[in-house]
mmCIF file of C-alpha atoms in Angstrom:
data_model
loop_
_atom_site.group_PDB
_atom_site.id
_atom_site.type_symbol
_atom_site.label_atom_id
_atom_site.label_comp_id
_atom_site.label_asym_id
_atom_site.label_seq_id
_atom_site.Cartn_x
_atom_site.Cartn_y
_atom_site.Cartn_z
ATOM 1 C CA ILE A 1 9.661 7.411 -6.245
ATOM 2 C CA LEU A 2 11.897 4.480 -5.698
ATOM 3 C CA ASN A 3 12.362 1.728 -8.231
ATOM 4 C CA VAL A 4 11.062 -1.525 -6.400
ATOM 5 C CA GLU A 5 11.205 -4.782 -8.135
ATOM 6 C CA GLN A 6 9.539 -7.905 -7.008
ATOM 7 C CA SER A 7 10.140 -11.324 -8.560
ATOM 8 C CA PRO A 8 8.601 -13.454 -9.602
ATOM 9 C CA GLN A 9 5.582 -11.743 -10.884
ATOM 10 C CA SER A 10 3.640 -14.765 -9.849
ATOM 11 C CA LEU A 11 3.934 -18.314 -8.718
ATOM 12 C CA HIS A 12 2.017 -21.389 -8.001
ATOM 13 C CA VAL A 13 2.861 -23.728 -5.162
ATOM 14 C CA GLN A 14 1.376 -26.978 -4.057
ATOM 15 C CA GLU A 15 -0.301 -27.119 -0.789
ATOM 16 C CA GLY A 16 2.285 -28.043 1.755
ATOM 17 C CA ASP A 17 5.368 -26.967 -0.252
ATOM 18 C CA SER A 18 7.356 -23.946 0.840
ATOM 19 C CA THR A 19 8.196 -20.944 -1.257
ATOM 20 C CA ASN A 20 10.192 -17.854 -1.256
ATOM 21 C CA PHE A 21 10.246 -14.574 -3.490
ATOM 22 C CA THR A 22 12.403 -11.470 -3.684
ATOM 23 C CA CYS A 23 11.910 -7.768 -3.457
ATOM 24 C CA SER A 24 14.845 -5.491 -4.630
ATOM 25 C CA PHE A 25 14.955 -1.722 -3.717
ATOM 26 C CA PRO A 26 17.723 1.062 -3.884
ATOM 27 C CA SER A 27 20.083 0.593 -0.983
ATOM 28 C CA SER A 28 20.924 4.135 -0.526
ATOM 29 C CA ASN A 29 18.799 6.334 1.916
ATOM 30 C CA PHE A 30 17.220 3.204 3.345
ATOM 31 C CA TYR A 31 14.745 3.882 6.155
ATOM 32 C CA ALA A 32 12.622 0.758 6.322
ATOM 33 C CA LEU A 33 10.881 -1.938 4.390
ATOM 34 C CA HIS A 34 7.158 -3.082 4.830
ATOM 35 C CA TRP A 35 5.663 -6.059 3.760
ATOM 36 C CA TYR A 36 1.987 -6.516 2.960
ATOM 37 C CA ARG A 37 -0.306 -9.361 1.887
ATOM 38 C CA TRP A 38 -3.238 -8.358 -0.268
ATOM 39 C CA GLU A 39 -6.026 -10.959 -0.757
ATOM 40 C CA THR A 40 -8.595 -10.550 -3.625
ATOM 41 C CA ALA A 41 -11.546 -8.139 -2.305
ATOM 42 C CA LYS A 42 -9.712 -7.418 0.966
ATOM 43 C CA SER A 43 -7.664 -4.563 2.174
ATOM 44 C CA PRO A 44 -3.903 -4.945 2.160
ATOM 45 C CA GLU A 45 -2.670 -6.403 5.567
ATOM 46 C CA ALA A 46 0.400 -5.495 7.155
ATOM 47 C CA LEU A 47 2.992 -8.352 7.821
ATOM 48 C CA PHE A 48 6.226 -6.758 8.586
ATOM 49 C CA VAL A 49 8.122 -3.499 9.168
ATOM 50 C CA MET A 50 11.793 -4.125 8.727
ATOM 51 C CA THR A 51 14.536 -1.776 9.489
ATOM 52 C CA LEU A 52 17.982 -3.172 10.358
ATOM 53 C CA ASN A 53 20.389 -5.113 8.054
ATOM 54 C CA GLY A 54 20.073 -8.811 8.870
ATOM 55 C CA ASP A 55 16.673 -8.339 10.398
ATOM 56 C CA GLU A 56 14.366 -11.356 10.562
ATOM 57 C CA LYS A 57 10.576 -11.194 11.279
ATOM 58 C CA LYS A 58 8.319 -14.054 11.568
ATOM 59 C CA LYS A 59 4.496 -14.401 11.697
ATOM 60 C CA GLY A 60 3.114 -17.723 11.899
ATOM 61 C CA ARG A 61 4.530 -19.619 8.690
ATOM 62 C CA ILE A 62 5.614 -16.498 6.952
ATOM 63 C CA SER A 63 9.099 -14.949 7.625
ATOM 64 C CA ALA A 64 11.045 -12.296 6.094
ATOM 65 C CA THR A 65 14.803 -11.418 5.861
ATOM 66 C CA LEU A 66 16.292 -8.187 5.028
ATOM 67 C CA ASN A 67 19.814 -7.011 3.512
ATOM 68 C CA THR A 68 19.892 -3.402 3.391
ATOM 69 C CA LYS A 69 23.640 -3.174 2.032
ATOM 70 C CA GLU A 70 22.588 -4.944 -1.275
ATOM 71 C CA GLY A 71 19.133 -3.817 -1.239
ATOM 72 C CA TYR A 72 16.863 -6.766 -1.124
ATOM 73 C CA SER A 73 14.474 -8.900 1.049
ATOM 74 C CA TYR A 74 13.215 -12.284 0.825
ATOM 75 C CA LEU A 75 9.857 -13.427 2.080
ATOM 76 C CA TYR A 76 9.340 -17.093 3.047
ATOM 77 C CA ILE A 77 6.108 -19.213 3.401
ATOM 78 C CA LYS A 78 6.642 -22.587 5.011
ATOM 79 C CA GLY A 79 4.218 -25.363 4.387
ATOM 80 C CA SER A 80 1.974 -23.323 2.034
ATOM 81 C CA GLN A 81 -1.803 -23.342 2.783
ATOM 82 C CA PRO A 82 -4.693 -22.264 0.118
ATOM 83 C CA GLU A 83 -5.319 -19.440 2.647
ATOM 84 C CA ASP A 84 -1.858 -18.141 1.765
ATOM 85 C CA SER A 85 -3.030 -17.152 -1.898
ATOM 86 C CA ALA A 86 -2.669 -13.644 -2.367
ATOM 87 C CA THR A 87 -0.388 -10.845 -3.626
ATOM 88 C CA TYR A 88 2.399 -9.978 -1.335
ATOM 89 C CA LEU A 89 3.762 -6.394 -1.804
ATOM 90 C CA CYS A 90 6.928 -4.798 -0.451
ATOM 91 C CA ALA A 91 7.494 -1.070 0.014
ATOM 92 C CA PRO A 92 10.323 0.591 0.930
ATOM 93 C CA ALA A 93 9.588 3.850 3.043
ATOM 94 C CA ASN A 94 11.245 7.073 2.005
ATOM 95 C CA ASP A 95 9.986 10.535 2.664
ATOM 96 C CA TYR A 96 7.218 9.138 4.870
ATOM 97 C CA LYS A 97 5.666 7.441 1.955
ATOM 98 C CA LEU A 98 5.718 3.948 0.738
ATOM 99 C CA SER A 99 6.892 3.086 -2.756
ATOM 100 C CA PHE A 100 5.132 -0.357 -3.626
ATOM 101 C CA GLY A 101 6.342 -2.874 -5.861
ATOM 102 C CA ALA A 102 4.111 -4.729 -8.206
ATOM 103 C CA GLY A 103 3.754 -7.596 -6.012
ATOM 104 C CA THR A 104 4.220 -11.320 -6.308
ATOM 105 C CA THR A 105 0.933 -13.173 -6.801
ATOM 106 C CA VAL A 106 1.041 -16.488 -4.849
ATOM 107 C CA THR A 107 -1.309 -19.091 -5.809
ATOM 108 C CA VAL A 108 -1.580 -22.292 -3.364
ATOM 109 C CA ARG A 109 -3.110 -25.379 -5.001
ATOM 110 C CA ALA A 110 -4.668 -27.936 -3.018
ATOM 111 C CA GLU B 1 -11.103 -1.650 17.244
ATOM 112 C CA ALA B 2 -12.598 -0.424 14.023
ATOM 113 C CA GLY B 3 -10.445 -0.398 11.083
ATOM 114 C CA VAL B 4 -9.768 2.382 8.427
ATOM 115 C CA THR B 5 -13.301 2.765 6.633
ATOM 116 C CA GLN B 6 -13.696 4.616 3.032
ATOM 117 C CA SER B 7 -16.950 5.711 1.352
ATOM 118 C CA PRO B 8 -18.350 5.235 -1.146
ATOM 119 C CA THR B 9 -17.512 1.651 -2.052
ATOM 120 C CA HIS B 10 -18.121 2.227 -5.694
ATOM 121 C CA LEU B 11 -18.566 5.242 -7.793
ATOM 122 C CA ILE B 12 -19.325 5.831 -11.247
ATOM 123 C CA LYS B 13 -18.769 9.294 -13.044
ATOM 124 C CA THR B 14 -18.211 10.735 -16.375
ATOM 125 C CA ARG B 15 -15.464 12.766 -17.868
ATOM 126 C CA GLY B 16 -15.171 16.177 -16.689
ATOM 127 C CA GLN B 17 -17.024 15.588 -13.436
ATOM 128 C CA GLN B 18 -15.625 15.910 -9.900
ATOM 129 C CA VAL B 19 -15.700 13.397 -7.199
ATOM 130 C CA THR B 20 -15.204 13.338 -3.444
ATOM 131 C CA LEU B 21 -13.910 10.186 -1.817
ATOM 132 C CA ARG B 22 -13.879 9.925 2.072
ATOM 133 C CA CYS B 23 -11.739 8.052 4.548
ATOM 134 C CA SER B 24 -11.985 7.594 8.475
ATOM 135 C CA PRO B 25 -8.817 6.498 9.940
ATOM 136 C CA ILE B 26 -8.392 4.232 13.000
ATOM 137 C CA SER B 27 -9.162 5.885 16.280
ATOM 138 C CA GLY B 28 -5.973 7.688 17.527
ATOM 139 C CA HIS B 29 -4.303 7.705 14.129
ATOM 140 C CA THR B 30 -3.356 11.218 12.877
ATOM 141 C CA SER B 31 -1.617 10.310 9.541
ATOM 142 C CA VAL B 32 -3.784 9.583 6.494
ATOM 143 C CA TYR B 33 -2.147 8.484 2.999
ATOM 144 C CA TRP B 34 -4.000 8.133 -0.180
ATOM 145 C CA TYR B 35 -2.800 5.679 -2.818
ATOM 146 C CA GLN B 36 -4.234 4.856 -6.380
ATOM 147 C CA GLN B 37 -4.134 1.589 -8.039
ATOM 148 C CA ALA B 38 -5.215 2.149 -11.782
ATOM 149 C CA LEU B 39 -5.669 -0.943 -14.066
ATOM 150 C CA GLY B 40 -2.518 -3.075 -14.579
ATOM 151 C CA LEU B 41 -0.410 -0.654 -12.264
ATOM 152 C CA GLY B 42 1.004 -0.881 -8.587
ATOM 153 C CA LEU B 43 -0.078 1.108 -5.727
ATOM 154 C CA GLN B 44 1.025 4.696 -6.383
ATOM 155 C CA PHE B 45 1.351 7.099 -3.378
ATOM 156 C CA LEU B 46 -0.938 10.261 -3.959
ATOM 157 C CA LEU B 47 -1.074 12.300 -0.869
ATOM 158 C CA TRP B 48 -0.184 12.260 2.916
ATOM 159 C CA TYR B 49 -2.065 14.374 5.654
ATOM 160 C CA ASP B 50 -0.743 14.613 9.231
ATOM 161 C CA GLU B 51 -2.322 16.905 12.023
ATOM 162 C CA GLY B 52 -4.561 18.494 9.373
ATOM 163 C CA GLU B 53 -1.644 19.625 6.936
ATOM 164 C CA GLU B 54 -0.728 18.209 3.684
ATOM 165 C CA ARG B 55 2.924 16.770 4.127
ATOM 166 C CA ASN B 56 3.820 15.151 0.805
ATOM 167 C CA ARG B 57 2.299 14.470 -2.660
ATOM 168 C CA GLY B 58 2.939 11.903 -5.221
ATOM 169 C CA ASN B 59 3.481 12.642 -8.898
ATOM 170 C CA PHE B 60 -0.148 13.600 -9.543
ATOM 171 C CA PRO B 61 -1.539 16.496 -11.116
ATOM 172 C CA PRO B 62 -3.063 19.460 -9.286
ATOM 173 C CA ARG B 63 -6.709 18.414 -9.840
ATOM 174 C CA PHE B 64 -6.008 15.651 -7.146
ATOM 175 C CA SER B 65 -6.364 17.395 -3.896
ATOM 176 C CA GLY B 66 -7.692 16.780 -0.537
ATOM 177 C CA ARG B 67 -7.812 17.854 3.078
ATOM 178 C CA GLN B 68 -7.720 16.377 6.713
ATOM 179 C CA PHE B 69 -10.324 17.575 9.146
ATOM 180 C CA PRO B 70 -9.820 18.177 12.953
ATOM 181 C CA ASN B 71 -11.058 14.657 13.672
ATOM 182 C CA TYR B 72 -8.448 13.421 11.334
ATOM 183 C CA SER B 73 -10.668 12.007 8.642
ATOM 184 C CA SER B 74 -9.936 13.020 5.191
ATOM 185 C CA GLU B 75 -11.244 13.640 1.798
ATOM 186 C CA LEU B 76 -9.888 13.094 -1.577
ATOM 187 C CA ASN B 77 -10.975 15.342 -4.333
ATOM 188 C CA VAL B 78 -10.455 14.876 -8.013
ATOM 189 C CA ASN B 79 -11.566 17.430 -10.355
ATOM 190 C CA ALA B 80 -12.047 17.419 -14.273
ATOM 191 C CA LEU B 81 -12.128 13.527 -14.068
ATOM 192 C CA GLU B 82 -10.343 11.939 -16.966
ATOM 193 C CA LEU B 83 -10.720 8.076 -18.011
ATOM 194 C CA GLU B 84 -7.390 7.133 -16.764
ATOM 195 C CA ASP B 85 -8.561 8.324 -13.299
ATOM 196 C CA SER B 86 -10.566 4.903 -13.166
ATOM 197 C CA ALA B 87 -8.821 3.136 -10.249
ATOM 198 C CA LEU B 88 -9.079 1.745 -6.988
ATOM 199 C CA TYR B 89 -8.403 4.628 -4.577
ATOM 200 C CA LEU B 90 -7.046 3.320 -1.100
ATOM 201 C CA CYS B 91 -6.838 5.296 2.098
ATOM 202 C CA ALA B 92 -4.406 4.254 5.067
ATOM 203 C CA SER B 93 -3.709 5.590 8.325
ATOM 204 C CA SER B 94 -0.806 5.277 10.887
ATOM 205 C CA LEU B 95 -0.265 6.150 14.449
ATOM 206 C CA GLY B 96 2.485 8.704 13.573
ATOM 207 C CA PRO B 97 4.247 9.934 10.555
ATOM 208 C CA GLY B 98 7.278 7.903 10.960
ATOM 209 C CA THR B 99 8.707 5.734 8.273
ATOM 210 C CA THR B 100 8.508 2.658 10.530
ATOM 211 C CA ASP B 101 4.722 3.462 11.396
ATOM 212 C CA THR B 102 2.608 0.468 9.964
ATOM 213 C CA GLN B 103 -0.035 1.842 7.565
ATOM 214 C CA TYR B 104 -3.309 0.163 7.831
ATOM 215 C CA PHE B 105 -5.470 0.256 4.699
ATOM 216 C CA GLY B 106 -9.136 0.611 4.320
ATOM 217 C CA PRO B 107 -11.197 -1.231 1.577
ATOM 218 C CA GLY B 108 -11.002 1.333 -0.960
ATOM 219 C CA THR B 109 -13.183 3.115 -3.480
ATOM 220 C CA ARG B 110 -13.484 1.676 -6.884
ATOM 221 C CA LEU B 111 -13.984 4.725 -9.262
ATOM 222 C CA THR B 112 -15.061 4.176 -12.792
ATOM 223 C CA VAL B 113 -14.851 7.181 -15.137
ATOM 224 C CA LEU B 114 -16.902 6.763 -18.387
#
């Protein structure tokens, strides 16, 4: 089981503001990093699968970067909207299983 | 396209009982994963099945077991239930067993052990 840290644990954002948060993971034996968004009472929704150092992925107003050498990934939300309120989970993949961090819970205030 | 389905949605059991949770993957997906989210904890990997075989298991006791059927659906069995087994159990499926294959999650089964 990999040691995955996400920070901050939670954050509150004003609607329209942009924000970002971090996922840290062991840089050795890296294969892939998965990002998920998990809204209350719903299933976790896959956002990105990232594999290459320097990789950048984008989906609408959400984007992510990856640094495999130092073992971190940033997820950015541009122009936050209330529907972005969710817990965002990162999970490095190892031995064909995902090791999830505890998540960053984002609350967007209108 | 139908997503991953799980049944039942909720379940209440008492200590010592046994429970079976069910999962149907997305059509065409051969890999099924089980995760547990206990209260206050993150998602923990339980089991991975691919092509009918158990491929990997997380750090859980042997009373957690399961199987995958020829149609790729899966069951998770938990014997001798303990209070700390109360959790949300999520099933996920992927097209293949690769580390870059996206895992698609079902809605989960909420198990309460009294």
